[in-house]
Amino acid sequence: MIALKHISRLYRSDEIETTALLDVNLSINRGEFVAIMGPSGCGKSTLLNILGTIDRPTTGAYMFEGADLATMSEAGLAEHRANHLGFIFQSFNLVDDLTIRENIELGLLYRKNLSGSRKAMVEEAMDQVGIAHRARHYPHQLSGGQQQRAAIARAIVGAPSLLLADEPTGNLDSENGHQVMEILKSLNAGGVTVIMVTHSQSQADQASRVVNILDGRMVLSVNRVPA
Ligand SMILES: Nc1ncnc2c1ncn2[C@@H]1O[C@H](COP(=O)(O)OP(=O)(O)O)[C@@H](O)[C@H]1O
Ligand SMILES: [Mg+2]
């Protein structure tokens, strides 16, 4: 599904040059659940943002089912994101003045060729994460765990093939973190490829593969389950 080839990402400001990623080579098959681990500042979010095409590598190729996304036009990338990708963040990133239902509808905003009616797809996504009873509430009226489940519904409402999660349980207590993991695992069992940044060894132990990053380099990739 995915092949990163010699991916590097440099950040340049007036005086400082930071190498966020250096010569990363990584292939991911459809259906994998990949956990990305490493110390703070090692490049995990940079890697996830490149996988999500919200950042571009400085050098290298990003092949996604045969197309090189590293050099694709912005319009092409926008369509790619709308049709293939879902994102979840540590801080939920819900829109404060929209209801939960409206937030989830945002996940369909740029999606063309919907598989069903907009309304039915939103209902199904809410049911999948157990948030339907809060459809008319606003984000601030929900607990952190409920907000993250709503954010997952927004990410999956368009039926993405790849779900990217940057420390999705980082702001949650262990019970809510556990619920989020269970949802991600059931989505993965249903065929969605999941790539998740985590600091939790017990979560990484539930992934099918663990990728370790250190100082912008991929230092280890361990298959826990035969891919
Ligand atoms: N927009 C940016 N401008 C300059 N440096 C950045 C930027 N984003 C990230 N970095 C630097 O790149 C490195 C990797 O950052 P990041 O990918 O966020 O790490 P992690 O998610 O593993 O904590 C860090 O040294 C960070 O300071
Ligand atoms: Mg990060």
mmCIF file of N, CA and C in Angstrom, residues 2 16 18 28 37 64 75 101 107 117 119 134-135 139 153 155 168 181-182 194 205 213 222 226:
data_model
loop_
_atom_site.group_PDB
_atom_site.id
_atom_site.type_symbol
_atom_site.label_atom_id
_atom_site.label_comp_id
_atom_site.label_asym_id
_atom_site.label_seq_id
_atom_site.Cartn_x
_atom_site.Cartn_y
_atom_site.Cartn_z
ATOM 1 N N ILE A 2 1.860 1.261 0.932
ATOM 2 C CA ILE A 2 2.706 2.444 1.114
ATOM 3 C C ILE A 2 4.182 2.050 1.021
ATOM 4 N N ILE A 16 19.131 28.186 11.941
ATOM 5 C CA ILE A 16 19.167 26.783 12.350
ATOM 6 C C ILE A 16 18.605 25.874 11.267
ATOM 7 N N THR A 18 17.193 21.995 11.124
ATOM 8 C CA THR A 18 16.843 20.814 11.911
ATOM 9 C C THR A 18 16.524 19.672 10.959
ATOM 10 N N ILE A 28 4.502 -0.377 4.099
ATOM 11 C CA ILE A 28 3.371 -0.795 4.922
ATOM 12 C C ILE A 28 2.338 -1.460 4.029
ATOM 13 N N MET A 37 6.941 4.529 17.698
ATOM 14 C CA MET A 37 7.407 4.923 19.028
ATOM 15 C C MET A 37 8.747 5.645 18.933
ATOM 16 N N PHE A 64 2.088 5.639 -2.873
ATOM 17 C CA PHE A 64 0.828 5.168 -2.295
ATOM 18 C C PHE A 64 0.065 4.500 -3.423
ATOM 19 N N ALA A 75 -3.900 20.049 -5.461
ATOM 20 C CA ALA A 75 -5.278 19.621 -5.758
ATOM 21 C C ALA A 75 -5.371 18.095 -5.728
ATOM 22 N N ARG A 101 -22.721 16.139 15.661
ATOM 23 C CA ARG A 101 -23.136 15.671 14.339
ATOM 24 C C ARG A 101 -22.502 16.520 13.222
ATOM 25 N N GLY A 107 -16.201 15.513 8.075
ATOM 26 C CA GLY A 107 -15.384 14.444 7.497
ATOM 27 C C GLY A 107 -15.800 14.068 6.085
ATOM 28 N N SER A 117 -26.204 7.848 1.596
ATOM 29 C CA SER A 117 -26.605 9.220 1.877
ATOM 30 C C SER A 117 -25.720 9.773 2.985
ATOM 31 N N LYS A 119 -26.453 11.611 5.492
ATOM 32 C CA LYS A 119 -27.060 11.460 6.814
ATOM 33 C C LYS A 119 -26.837 10.036 7.340
ATOM 34 N N ARG A 134 -25.043 11.752 21.787
ATOM 35 C CA ARG A 134 -24.512 13.100 22.021
ATOM 36 C C ARG A 134 -24.508 13.927 20.724
ATOM 37 N N ALA A 135 -25.245 13.493 19.719
ATOM 38 C CA ALA A 135 -25.198 14.121 18.389
ATOM 39 C C ALA A 135 -25.460 15.619 18.439
ATOM 40 N N PRO A 139 -18.910 20.166 21.615
ATOM 41 C CA PRO A 139 -17.729 19.488 22.161
ATOM 42 C C PRO A 139 -17.490 19.752 23.655
ATOM 43 N N ALA A 153 -15.105 9.289 14.784
ATOM 44 C CA ALA A 153 -16.240 9.201 13.849
ATOM 45 C C ALA A 153 -16.037 10.142 12.672
ATOM 46 N N ALA A 155 -13.201 11.057 11.485
ATOM 47 C CA ALA A 155 -12.109 10.516 10.676
ATOM 48 C C ALA A 155 -12.571 9.355 9.798
ATOM 49 N N PRO A 168 -3.259 9.369 20.031
ATOM 50 C CA PRO A 168 -4.708 9.569 20.194
ATOM 51 C C PRO A 168 -5.207 9.395 21.621
ATOM 52 N N MET A 181 -8.461 2.496 21.973
ATOM 53 C CA MET A 181 -7.687 1.383 21.391
ATOM 54 C C MET A 181 -8.605 0.298 20.853
ATOM 55 N N GLU A 182 -9.650 -0.021 21.606
ATOM 56 C CA GLU A 182 -10.579 -1.066 21.158
ATOM 57 C C GLU A 182 -11.252 -0.655 19.844
ATOM 58 N N VAL A 194 -4.040 1.025 9.990
ATOM 59 C CA VAL A 194 -3.904 2.020 11.061
ATOM 60 C C VAL A 194 -2.423 2.276 11.327
ATOM 61 N N ASP A 205 2.170 -3.083 22.071
ATOM 62 C CA ASP A 205 2.098 -4.551 22.113
ATOM 63 C C ASP A 205 0.851 -5.079 21.408
ATOM 64 N N ILE A 213 11.668 5.132 16.151
ATOM 65 C CA ILE A 213 12.382 6.269 15.560
ATOM 66 C C ILE A 213 13.314 6.855 16.623
ATOM 67 N N VAL A 222 9.689 -4.004 13.988
ATOM 68 C CA VAL A 222 9.476 -5.373 14.454
ATOM 69 C C VAL A 222 8.058 -5.814 14.130
ATOM 70 N N PRO A 226 2.794 -12.038 11.843
ATOM 71 C CA PRO A 226 3.225 -12.149 10.442
ATOM 72 C C PRO A 226 2.370 -11.257 9.539
#
